[in-house]
Short mmCIF file of C-alpha atoms (C1' of nucleotides) in Angstrom, two decimals:
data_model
loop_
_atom_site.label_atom_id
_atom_site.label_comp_id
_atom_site.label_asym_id
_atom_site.label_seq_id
_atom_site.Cartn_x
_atom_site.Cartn_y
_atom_site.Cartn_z
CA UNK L 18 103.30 66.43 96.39
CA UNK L 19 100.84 68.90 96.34
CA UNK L 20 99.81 68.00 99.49
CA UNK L 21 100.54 71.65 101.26
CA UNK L 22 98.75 72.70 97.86
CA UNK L 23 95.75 74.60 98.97
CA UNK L 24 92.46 75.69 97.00
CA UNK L 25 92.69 79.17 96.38
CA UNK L 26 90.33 78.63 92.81
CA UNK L 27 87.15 77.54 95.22
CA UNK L 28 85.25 80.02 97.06
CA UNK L 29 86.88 80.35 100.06
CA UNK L 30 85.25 82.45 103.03
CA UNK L 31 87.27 85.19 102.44
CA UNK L 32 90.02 86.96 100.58
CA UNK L 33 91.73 86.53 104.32
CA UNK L 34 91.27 82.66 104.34
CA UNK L 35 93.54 82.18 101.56
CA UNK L 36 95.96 84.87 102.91
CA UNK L 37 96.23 82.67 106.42
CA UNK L 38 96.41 79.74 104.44
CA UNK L 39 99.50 80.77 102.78
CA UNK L 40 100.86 81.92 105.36
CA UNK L 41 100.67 78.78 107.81
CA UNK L 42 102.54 76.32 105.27
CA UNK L 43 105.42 78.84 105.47
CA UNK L 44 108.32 76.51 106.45
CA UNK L 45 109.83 77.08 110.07
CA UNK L 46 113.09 78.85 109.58
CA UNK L 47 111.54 80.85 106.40
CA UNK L 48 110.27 84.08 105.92
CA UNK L 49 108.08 85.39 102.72
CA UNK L 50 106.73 89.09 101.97
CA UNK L 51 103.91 90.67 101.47
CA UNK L 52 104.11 91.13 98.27
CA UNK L 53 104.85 87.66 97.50
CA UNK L 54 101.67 85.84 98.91
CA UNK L 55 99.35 88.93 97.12
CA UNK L 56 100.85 87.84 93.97
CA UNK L 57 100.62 84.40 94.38
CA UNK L 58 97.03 84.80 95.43
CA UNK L 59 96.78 86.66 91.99
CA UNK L 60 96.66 90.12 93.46
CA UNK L 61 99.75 91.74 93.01
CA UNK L 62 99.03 95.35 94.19
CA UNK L 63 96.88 93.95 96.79
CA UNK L 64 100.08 93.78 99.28
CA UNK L 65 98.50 96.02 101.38
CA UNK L 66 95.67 93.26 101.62
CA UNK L 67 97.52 90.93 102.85
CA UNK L 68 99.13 92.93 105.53
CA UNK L 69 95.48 93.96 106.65
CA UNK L 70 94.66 90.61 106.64
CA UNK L 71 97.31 90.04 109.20
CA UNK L 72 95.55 92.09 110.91
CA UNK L 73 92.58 89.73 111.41
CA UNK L 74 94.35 87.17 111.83
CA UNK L 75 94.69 87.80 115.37
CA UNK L 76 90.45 86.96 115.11
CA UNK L 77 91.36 83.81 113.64
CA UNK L 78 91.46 80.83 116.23
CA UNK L 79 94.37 78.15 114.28
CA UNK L 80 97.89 79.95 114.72
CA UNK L 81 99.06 82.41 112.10
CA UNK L 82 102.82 82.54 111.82
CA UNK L 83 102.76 86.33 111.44
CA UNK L 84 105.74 86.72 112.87
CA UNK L 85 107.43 85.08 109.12
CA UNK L 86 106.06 87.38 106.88
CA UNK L 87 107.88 90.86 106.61
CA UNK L 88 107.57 93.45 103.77
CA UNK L 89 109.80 92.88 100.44
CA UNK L 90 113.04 94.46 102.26
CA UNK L 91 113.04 91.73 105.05
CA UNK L 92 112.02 94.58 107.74
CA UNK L 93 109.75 93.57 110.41
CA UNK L 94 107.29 96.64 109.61
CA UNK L 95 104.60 94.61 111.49
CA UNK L 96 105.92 93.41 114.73
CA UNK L 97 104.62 96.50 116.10
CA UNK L 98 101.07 94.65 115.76
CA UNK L 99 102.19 91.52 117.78
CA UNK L 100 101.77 91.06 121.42
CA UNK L 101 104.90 92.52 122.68
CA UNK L 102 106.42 93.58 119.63
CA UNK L 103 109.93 91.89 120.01
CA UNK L 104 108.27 88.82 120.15
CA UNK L 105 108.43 88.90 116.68
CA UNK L 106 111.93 88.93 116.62
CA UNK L 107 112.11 86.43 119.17
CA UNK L 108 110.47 83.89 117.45
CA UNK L 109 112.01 84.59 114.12
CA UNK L 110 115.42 84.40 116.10
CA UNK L 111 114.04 80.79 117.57
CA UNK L 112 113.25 79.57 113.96
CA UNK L 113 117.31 80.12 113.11
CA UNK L 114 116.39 83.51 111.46
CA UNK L 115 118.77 85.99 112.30
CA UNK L 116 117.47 89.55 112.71
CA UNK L 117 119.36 92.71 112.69
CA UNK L 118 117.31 96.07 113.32
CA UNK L 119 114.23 94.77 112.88
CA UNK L 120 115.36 93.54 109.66
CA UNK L 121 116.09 89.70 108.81
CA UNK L 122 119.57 89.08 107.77
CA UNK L 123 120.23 86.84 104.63
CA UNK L 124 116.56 87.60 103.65
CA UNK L 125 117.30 86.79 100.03
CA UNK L 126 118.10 82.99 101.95
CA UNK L 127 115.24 82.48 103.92
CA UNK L 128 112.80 84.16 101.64
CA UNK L 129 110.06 81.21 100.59
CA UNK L 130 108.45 82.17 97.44
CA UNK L 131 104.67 80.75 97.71
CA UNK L 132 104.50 80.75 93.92
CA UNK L 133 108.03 78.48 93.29
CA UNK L 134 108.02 76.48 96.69
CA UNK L 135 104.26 75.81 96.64
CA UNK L 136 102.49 74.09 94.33
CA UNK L 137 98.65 74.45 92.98
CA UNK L 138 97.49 71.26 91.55
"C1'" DA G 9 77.97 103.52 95.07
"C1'" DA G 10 81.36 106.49 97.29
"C1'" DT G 11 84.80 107.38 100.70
"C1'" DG G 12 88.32 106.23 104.03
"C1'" DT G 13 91.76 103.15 105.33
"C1'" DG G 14 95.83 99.97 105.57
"C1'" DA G 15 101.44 95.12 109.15
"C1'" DC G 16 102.83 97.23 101.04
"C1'" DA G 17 105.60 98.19 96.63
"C1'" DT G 18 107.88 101.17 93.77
"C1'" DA G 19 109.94 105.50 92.43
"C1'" DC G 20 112.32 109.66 93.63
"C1'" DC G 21 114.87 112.79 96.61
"C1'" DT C 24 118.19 105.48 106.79
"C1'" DG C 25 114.37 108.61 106.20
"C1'" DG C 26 110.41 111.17 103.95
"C1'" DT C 27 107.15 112.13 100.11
"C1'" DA C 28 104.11 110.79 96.30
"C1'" DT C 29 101.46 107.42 93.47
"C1'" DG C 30 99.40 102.86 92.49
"C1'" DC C 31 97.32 99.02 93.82
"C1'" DC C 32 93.31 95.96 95.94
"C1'" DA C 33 89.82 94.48 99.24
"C1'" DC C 34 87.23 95.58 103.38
"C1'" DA C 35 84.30 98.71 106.66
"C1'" DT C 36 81.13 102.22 107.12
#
DNA sequence: AATGTGACATACC
DNA sequence: TGGTATGCCACAT
């Protein structure tokens, strides 16, 4: 196991890094919040951090799966950041997510906790 | 160091 | 569903 454990202890460049790190193991056909990944990353009122981070991601040349992290009510509050913002939906909706005003349906199903799915070694 | 800011979270109405 | 208010943390200037 452990092997999509990642090294969040060691310096990493950034506070970011670790954010985008998280947030590329998230499972296809899974979704996690905000919330979730600052906590697991030890900040829990840093939420906002990790949405901002998003933000930079777009600076970031490997692939961040944006589009599978929503806020803690399963509401795509960020899709107005991508592209064309209903691609967020779109590829949600490809990944067997079903969405439903901007919100993901069955969240509580398709939510993947970092801190009980992952694993830090 | 201080201030402003933000793709949040929670509480309350 | 929406708005308002407060707390929280890290980054940019």
């Amino acid at each position: 196991m452990a092997d999509n454990s990642i090294k969040i202890s060691e310096k990493n460049k950034d506070y970011f890094d670790s954010v985008f790190q998280v947030v590329r193991l998230i499972p296809s056909g899974r979704a996690t919040s905000y919330g979730a990944i600052s906590n697991y990353l030890g900040t829990k009122g840093g939420a906002r951090m990790v949405g901002w981070a998003m933000n930079a991601s777009h600076t970031q040349q490997e692939p961040v799966p944006a589009h599978r992290v929503v806020n803690r009510n399963g509401m795509l509050t960020g899709k107005a950041h991508f592209s064309p913002p209903e691609k967020m939906q779109q590829d949600l909706e490809k990944e067997g997510i079903e969405v439903k005003d901007d919100k993901i349906v069955n969240f509580k199903t398709v939510f993947w906790d970092p801190s009980e799915e992952l694993t830090l070694d």
